[in-house]
């Protein structure tokens, strides 16, 4: 068994990234969900990152694998580990009902922009349900056009409005959905930068992003990283990480 062999000869971060690479994508995502919800503290950022960036088909496959591997519905775990509006947003994404067409309905974009403006910047308390409904069901191209219309009726960008109107996990969740819809490679580039530039390298975040995007859009993420931070991801990996683990990450990123 290759997994058992790898476990017997590898250690630490190198072991983690190699074992992650041996998992089919849905199994790796199910594993990440399990790690994020098991123990004393739930890792909310991981839950949002996965659900906001996977297709409907991928989410359905993750749910199937999670039940198969851990003998419990993923929905039940989310209900048990999260609360309030954040729980509602996660369950909405988990339902895998997002429109995935590429056509943009201009009238709907204008209507949604007005609804989002009134839900956040209108008089009274923010109407989170409208934010959740629109941001979790519209396609990325549709949302991008909605954000453009929002900018014409508000002095604030939508992320800034969310920061002012909301607090806690639901604020972070909805802002991440907006970032993913606007530019998903840039969203992941920011995640990688935070993993390297923060107080101590977050190897878990590096492994999660590099492995999960390695056969999807990693080259676009690397291009966005350089555009956003004026240096390559590979350069930061070389400066921050040593040994065979560094070689494994550079192998995923490719030449620079």
CSV table of C-alpha atoms in Angstrom, one decimal:
chain,number,residue,atom,x,y,z
A,1,UNK,CA,0.0,0.0,0.0
A,2,UNK,CA,1.6,3.2,-1.2
A,3,UNK,CA,0.1,5.4,1.5
A,4,UNK,CA,1.4,3.1,4.3
A,5,UNK,CA,4.9,3.1,2.6
A,6,UNK,CA,4.9,6.9,2.4
A,7,UNK,CA,3.9,7.2,6.1
A,8,UNK,CA,6.7,4.9,7.1
A,9,UNK,CA,9.5,6.8,5.3
A,10,UNK,CA,8.3,10.4,5.4
A,11,UNK,CA,7.9,12.9,8.3
A,12,UNK,CA,6.3,16.3,9.1
A,13,UNK,CA,5.4,18.7,6.3
A,14,UNK,CA,6.8,16.6,3.5
A,15,UNK,CA,4.7,13.7,4.6
A,16,UNK,CA,1.6,15.9,4.7
A,17,UNK,CA,1.9,17.2,1.2
A,18,UNK,CA,2.8,13.9,-0.3
A,19,UNK,CA,-0.2,12.1,1.3
A,20,UNK,CA,-2.4,15.0,0.1
A,21,UNK,CA,-1.2,14.5,-3.4
A,22,UNK,CA,-2.1,10.8,-3.2
A,23,UNK,CA,-5.8,11.6,-2.5
A,24,UNK,CA,-8.4,12.1,-5.2
A,25,UNK,CA,-9.7,15.7,-5.0
A,26,UNK,CA,-13.1,14.9,-3.4
A,27,UNK,CA,-11.3,12.7,-0.8
A,28,UNK,CA,-8.8,15.5,0.0
A,29,UNK,CA,-11.6,18.1,0.4
A,30,UNK,CA,-13.6,15.7,2.6
A,31,UNK,CA,-10.4,15.2,4.7
A,32,UNK,CA,-10.0,19.0,5.0
A,33,UNK,CA,-13.6,19.3,6.1
A,34,UNK,CA,-13.0,16.6,8.8
A,35,UNK,CA,-9.8,18.4,10.0
A,36,UNK,CA,-11.6,21.8,10.0
A,37,UNK,CA,-14.6,20.6,12.1
A,38,UNK,CA,-12.9,18.1,14.4
A,39,UNK,CA,-11.5,19.2,17.8
A,40,UNK,CA,-12.1,22.2,20.0
A,41,UNK,CA,-12.1,25.0,17.4
A,42,UNK,CA,-13.7,24.9,13.9
A,43,UNK,CA,-11.6,26.4,11.1
A,44,UNK,CA,-14.2,28.5,9.5
A,45,UNK,CA,-11.9,29.9,6.8
A,46,UNK,CA,-11.3,26.4,5.4
A,47,UNK,CA,-15.0,25.6,5.2
A,48,UNK,CA,-15.7,28.8,3.3
A,49,UNK,CA,-12.7,28.4,1.0
A,50,UNK,CA,-13.8,25.0,-0.1
A,51,UNK,CA,-17.5,25.7,-0.5
A,52,UNK,CA,-17.0,29.0,-2.3
A,53,UNK,CA,-14.5,27.7,-4.9
A,54,UNK,CA,-15.9,24.2,-5.8
A,55,UNK,CA,-18.5,23.5,-8.6
A,56,UNK,CA,-21.9,22.1,-7.8
A,57,UNK,CA,-20.8,18.7,-9.0
A,58,UNK,CA,-17.6,18.8,-6.9
A,59,UNK,CA,-19.6,19.7,-3.8
A,60,UNK,CA,-22.0,16.8,-4.3
A,61,UNK,CA,-19.0,14.5,-4.7
A,62,UNK,CA,-17.5,15.8,-1.5
A,63,UNK,CA,-20.7,15.2,0.4
A,64,UNK,CA,-20.9,11.6,-0.9
A,65,UNK,CA,-17.3,10.9,0.0
A,66,UNK,CA,-17.6,12.5,3.5
A,67,UNK,CA,-20.6,10.3,4.3
A,68,UNK,CA,-18.7,7.2,3.0
A,69,UNK,CA,-15.5,8.0,4.9
A,70,UNK,CA,-16.8,9.3,8.2
A,71,UNK,CA,-20.3,7.8,8.5
A,72,UNK,CA,-22.1,11.1,9.0
A,73,UNK,CA,-23.7,13.6,6.6
A,74,UNK,CA,-21.5,16.7,6.1
A,75,UNK,CA,-24.7,18.8,6.5
A,76,UNK,CA,-25.1,17.5,10.0
A,77,UNK,CA,-21.5,18.4,10.9
A,78,UNK,CA,-22.0,21.9,9.6
A,79,UNK,CA,-25.3,22.3,11.6
A,80,UNK,CA,-23.5,21.0,14.7
A,81,UNK,CA,-20.3,23.1,14.4
A,82,UNK,CA,-21.6,26.5,13.2
A,83,UNK,CA,-24.4,28.9,14.1
A,84,UNK,CA,-26.6,31.8,13.0
A,85,UNK,CA,-26.2,33.5,9.7
A,86,UNK,CA,-22.8,31.9,9.1
A,87,UNK,CA,-24.5,28.5,9.4
A,88,UNK,CA,-27.2,29.5,6.9
A,89,UNK,CA,-24.6,30.7,4.4
A,90,UNK,CA,-22.6,27.5,4.6
A,91,UNK,CA,-25.7,25.3,4.2
A,92,UNK,CA,-26.8,27.4,1.2
A,93,UNK,CA,-23.4,26.8,-0.5
A,94,UNK,CA,-23.5,23.1,0.5
A,95,UNK,CA,-26.9,22.7,-1.2
A,96,UNK,CA,-24.9,23.1,-4.5
A,97,UNK,CA,-27.6,25.2,-6.2
A,98,UNK,CA,-25.4,27.9,-7.7
A,99,UNK,CA,-26.2,28.9,-11.3
A,100,UNK,CA,-23.2,27.8,-13.4
A,101,UNK,CA,-24.2,29.3,-16.7
A,102,UNK,CA,-21.9,31.9,-18.4
A,103,UNK,CA,-24.7,34.1,-19.7
A,104,UNK,CA,-25.3,37.4,-17.8
A,105,UNK,CA,-28.8,38.8,-17.2
A,106,UNK,CA,-28.2,42.6,-17.2
A,107,UNK,CA,-31.7,43.4,-15.7
A,108,UNK,CA,-31.1,40.8,-12.9
A,109,UNK,CA,-27.7,42.3,-12.2
A,110,UNK,CA,-29.3,45.8,-11.8
A,111,UNK,CA,-32.1,44.4,-9.6
A,112,UNK,CA,-29.7,42.4,-7.4
A,113,UNK,CA,-27.4,45.4,-7.0
A,114,UNK,CA,-30.3,47.5,-5.7
A,115,UNK,CA,-31.4,44.7,-3.4
A,116,UNK,CA,-27.8,44.4,-2.0
A,117,UNK,CA,-27.6,48.1,-1.5
A,118,UNK,CA,-30.9,48.3,0.4
A,119,UNK,CA,-30.0,45.2,2.4
A,120,UNK,CA,-26.8,46.7,3.6
A,121,UNK,CA,-26.7,50.5,3.3
A,122,UNK,CA,-30.5,51.1,3.6
A,123,UNK,CA,-32.1,52.2,6.8
A,124,UNK,CA,-32.1,49.8,9.7
A,125,UNK,CA,-30.3,46.6,10.4
A,126,UNK,CA,-28.6,44.7,7.5
A,127,UNK,CA,-30.8,42.1,5.9
A,128,UNK,CA,-28.3,39.2,5.8
A,129,UNK,CA,-30.7,36.8,4.2
A,130,UNK,CA,-30.7,38.8,0.9
A,131,UNK,CA,-26.9,38.8,0.9
A,132,UNK,CA,-26.8,35.1,1.4
A,133,UNK,CA,-29.5,34.4,-1.2
A,134,UNK,CA,-27.8,36.4,-4.0
A,135,UNK,CA,-24.2,35.7,-3.3
A,136,UNK,CA,-24.7,31.9,-3.0
A,137,UNK,CA,-27.0,31.3,-6.0
A,138,UNK,CA,-25.8,33.6,-8.8
A,139,UNK,CA,-22.9,32.6,-11.2
A,140,UNK,CA,-19.6,34.3,-10.9
A,141,UNK,CA,-20.1,36.3,-14.2
A,142,UNK,CA,-23.5,37.3,-13.0
A,143,UNK,CA,-22.1,38.5,-9.7
A,144,UNK,CA,-19.3,40.4,-11.3
A,145,UNK,CA,-21.8,42.4,-13.3
A,146,UNK,CA,-23.9,42.9,-10.2
A,147,UNK,CA,-20.8,44.3,-8.4
A,148,UNK,CA,-20.2,46.7,-11.2
A,149,UNK,CA,-23.8,48.0,-11.0
A,150,UNK,CA,-23.4,48.2,-7.2
A,151,UNK,CA,-20.5,50.6,-7.6
A,152,UNK,CA,-22.7,53.0,-9.7
A,153,UNK,CA,-25.3,53.4,-6.9
A,154,UNK,CA,-23.0,53.3,-3.8
A,155,UNK,CA,-20.0,55.3,-2.7
A,156,UNK,CA,-18.6,52.0,-1.3
A,157,UNK,CA,-17.4,48.8,-2.8
A,158,UNK,CA,-19.5,45.8,-1.8
A,159,UNK,CA,-16.7,44.3,0.4
A,160,UNK,CA,-16.3,47.6,2.2
A,161,UNK,CA,-20.1,47.8,2.8
A,162,UNK,CA,-20.1,44.2,4.2
A,163,UNK,CA,-17.2,45.2,6.5
A,164,UNK,CA,-19.3,48.1,7.8
A,165,UNK,CA,-22.6,46.3,8.2
A,166,UNK,CA,-21.6,42.9,9.4
A,167,UNK,CA,-19.3,41.3,12.0
A,168,UNK,CA,-17.6,38.0,12.7
A,169,UNK,CA,-17.8,34.8,10.6
A,170,UNK,CA,-20.6,35.9,8.4
A,171,UNK,CA,-18.7,39.1,7.4
A,172,UNK,CA,-15.6,37.1,6.5
A,173,UNK,CA,-17.7,34.4,4.7
A,174,UNK,CA,-19.6,36.8,2.4
A,175,UNK,CA,-16.5,38.9,1.6
A,176,UNK,CA,-14.7,35.7,0.6
A,177,UNK,CA,-17.6,34.8,-1.7
A,178,UNK,CA,-17.4,38.2,-3.3
A,179,UNK,CA,-13.6,37.9,-3.8
A,180,UNK,CA,-14.0,34.4,-5.4
A,181,UNK,CA,-16.7,35.6,-7.8
A,182,UNK,CA,-14.6,38.7,-8.8
A,183,UNK,CA,-11.3,36.9,-9.3
A,184,UNK,CA,-10.7,33.4,-7.9
A,185,UNK,CA,-7.0,33.1,-8.8
A,186,UNK,CA,-6.4,36.4,-6.9
A,187,UNK,CA,-8.4,35.0,-3.9
A,188,UNK,CA,-6.0,32.0,-3.7
A,189,UNK,CA,-2.9,34.2,-4.3
A,190,UNK,CA,-3.9,36.2,-1.3
A,191,UNK,CA,-4.4,33.0,0.7
A,192,UNK,CA,-0.9,31.8,-0.2
A,193,UNK,CA,0.7,35.2,0.6
A,194,UNK,CA,-1.0,35.2,4.0
A,195,UNK,CA,0.3,31.7,4.6
A,196,UNK,CA,3.9,32.7,3.9
A,197,UNK,CA,4.0,36.3,5.2
A,198,UNK,CA,2.1,35.8,8.5
A,199,UNK,CA,3.6,35.1,11.9
A,200,UNK,CA,5.3,31.8,11.0
A,201,UNK,CA,4.6,29.9,7.8
A,202,UNK,CA,1.2,28.1,7.7
A,203,UNK,CA,2.2,24.8,6.0
A,204,UNK,CA,-1.4,23.6,6.2
A,205,UNK,CA,-2.6,26.5,4.1
A,206,UNK,CA,0.2,26.1,1.6
A,207,UNK,CA,-0.5,22.4,1.2
A,208,UNK,CA,-4.3,22.9,1.0
A,209,UNK,CA,-4.1,25.6,-1.8
A,210,UNK,CA,-1.2,24.2,-3.8
A,211,UNK,CA,-2.5,20.6,-3.8
A,212,UNK,CA,-6.2,21.4,-4.4
A,213,UNK,CA,-5.4,23.9,-7.3
A,214,UNK,CA,-2.4,22.0,-8.8
A,215,UNK,CA,-4.4,20.6,-11.7
A,216,UNK,CA,-7.0,23.4,-11.9
A,217,UNK,CA,-5.7,26.9,-12.0
A,218,UNK,CA,-2.4,27.0,-10.1
A,219,UNK,CA,-0.5,28.7,-13.0
A,220,UNK,CA,-3.1,31.6,-13.0
A,221,UNK,CA,-2.8,31.9,-9.2
A,222,UNK,CA,1.0,32.1,-9.6
A,223,UNK,CA,0.6,34.9,-12.2
A,224,UNK,CA,-1.8,36.8,-9.9
A,225,UNK,CA,0.6,36.4,-7.0
A,226,UNK,CA,3.4,38.1,-9.0
A,227,UNK,CA,1.1,40.9,-10.2
A,228,UNK,CA,-0.2,41.5,-6.6
A,229,UNK,CA,3.1,41.2,-4.7
A,230,UNK,CA,5.8,42.1,-7.2
A,231,UNK,CA,7.7,38.8,-6.7
A,232,UNK,CA,7.1,35.2,-7.5
A,233,UNK,CA,5.5,32.6,-5.3
A,234,UNK,CA,8.5,30.4,-5.9
A,235,UNK,CA,10.9,33.1,-4.7
A,236,UNK,CA,8.9,33.4,-1.4
A,237,UNK,CA,8.9,29.6,-1.0
A,238,UNK,CA,12.7,29.5,-1.5
A,239,UNK,CA,13.2,32.3,1.1
A,240,UNK,CA,10.8,30.8,3.6
A,241,UNK,CA,11.0,27.0,3.4
A,242,UNK,CA,14.0,24.6,3.2
A,243,UNK,CA,14.8,21.0,2.4
A,244,UNK,CA,12.8,18.4,0.6
A,245,UNK,CA,9.5,20.1,1.5
A,246,UNK,CA,10.6,23.1,-0.4
A,247,UNK,CA,11.4,20.9,-3.4
A,248,UNK,CA,8.0,19.4,-3.3
A,249,UNK,CA,6.2,22.7,-3.3
A,250,UNK,CA,8.4,24.1,-6.1
A,251,UNK,CA,7.7,20.9,-8.0
A,252,UNK,CA,4.0,21.8,-7.8
A,253,UNK,CA,4.5,25.4,-8.8
A,254,UNK,CA,6.8,24.7,-11.7
A,255,UNK,CA,9.8,26.7,-13.0
A,256,UNK,CA,10.2,30.5,-12.4
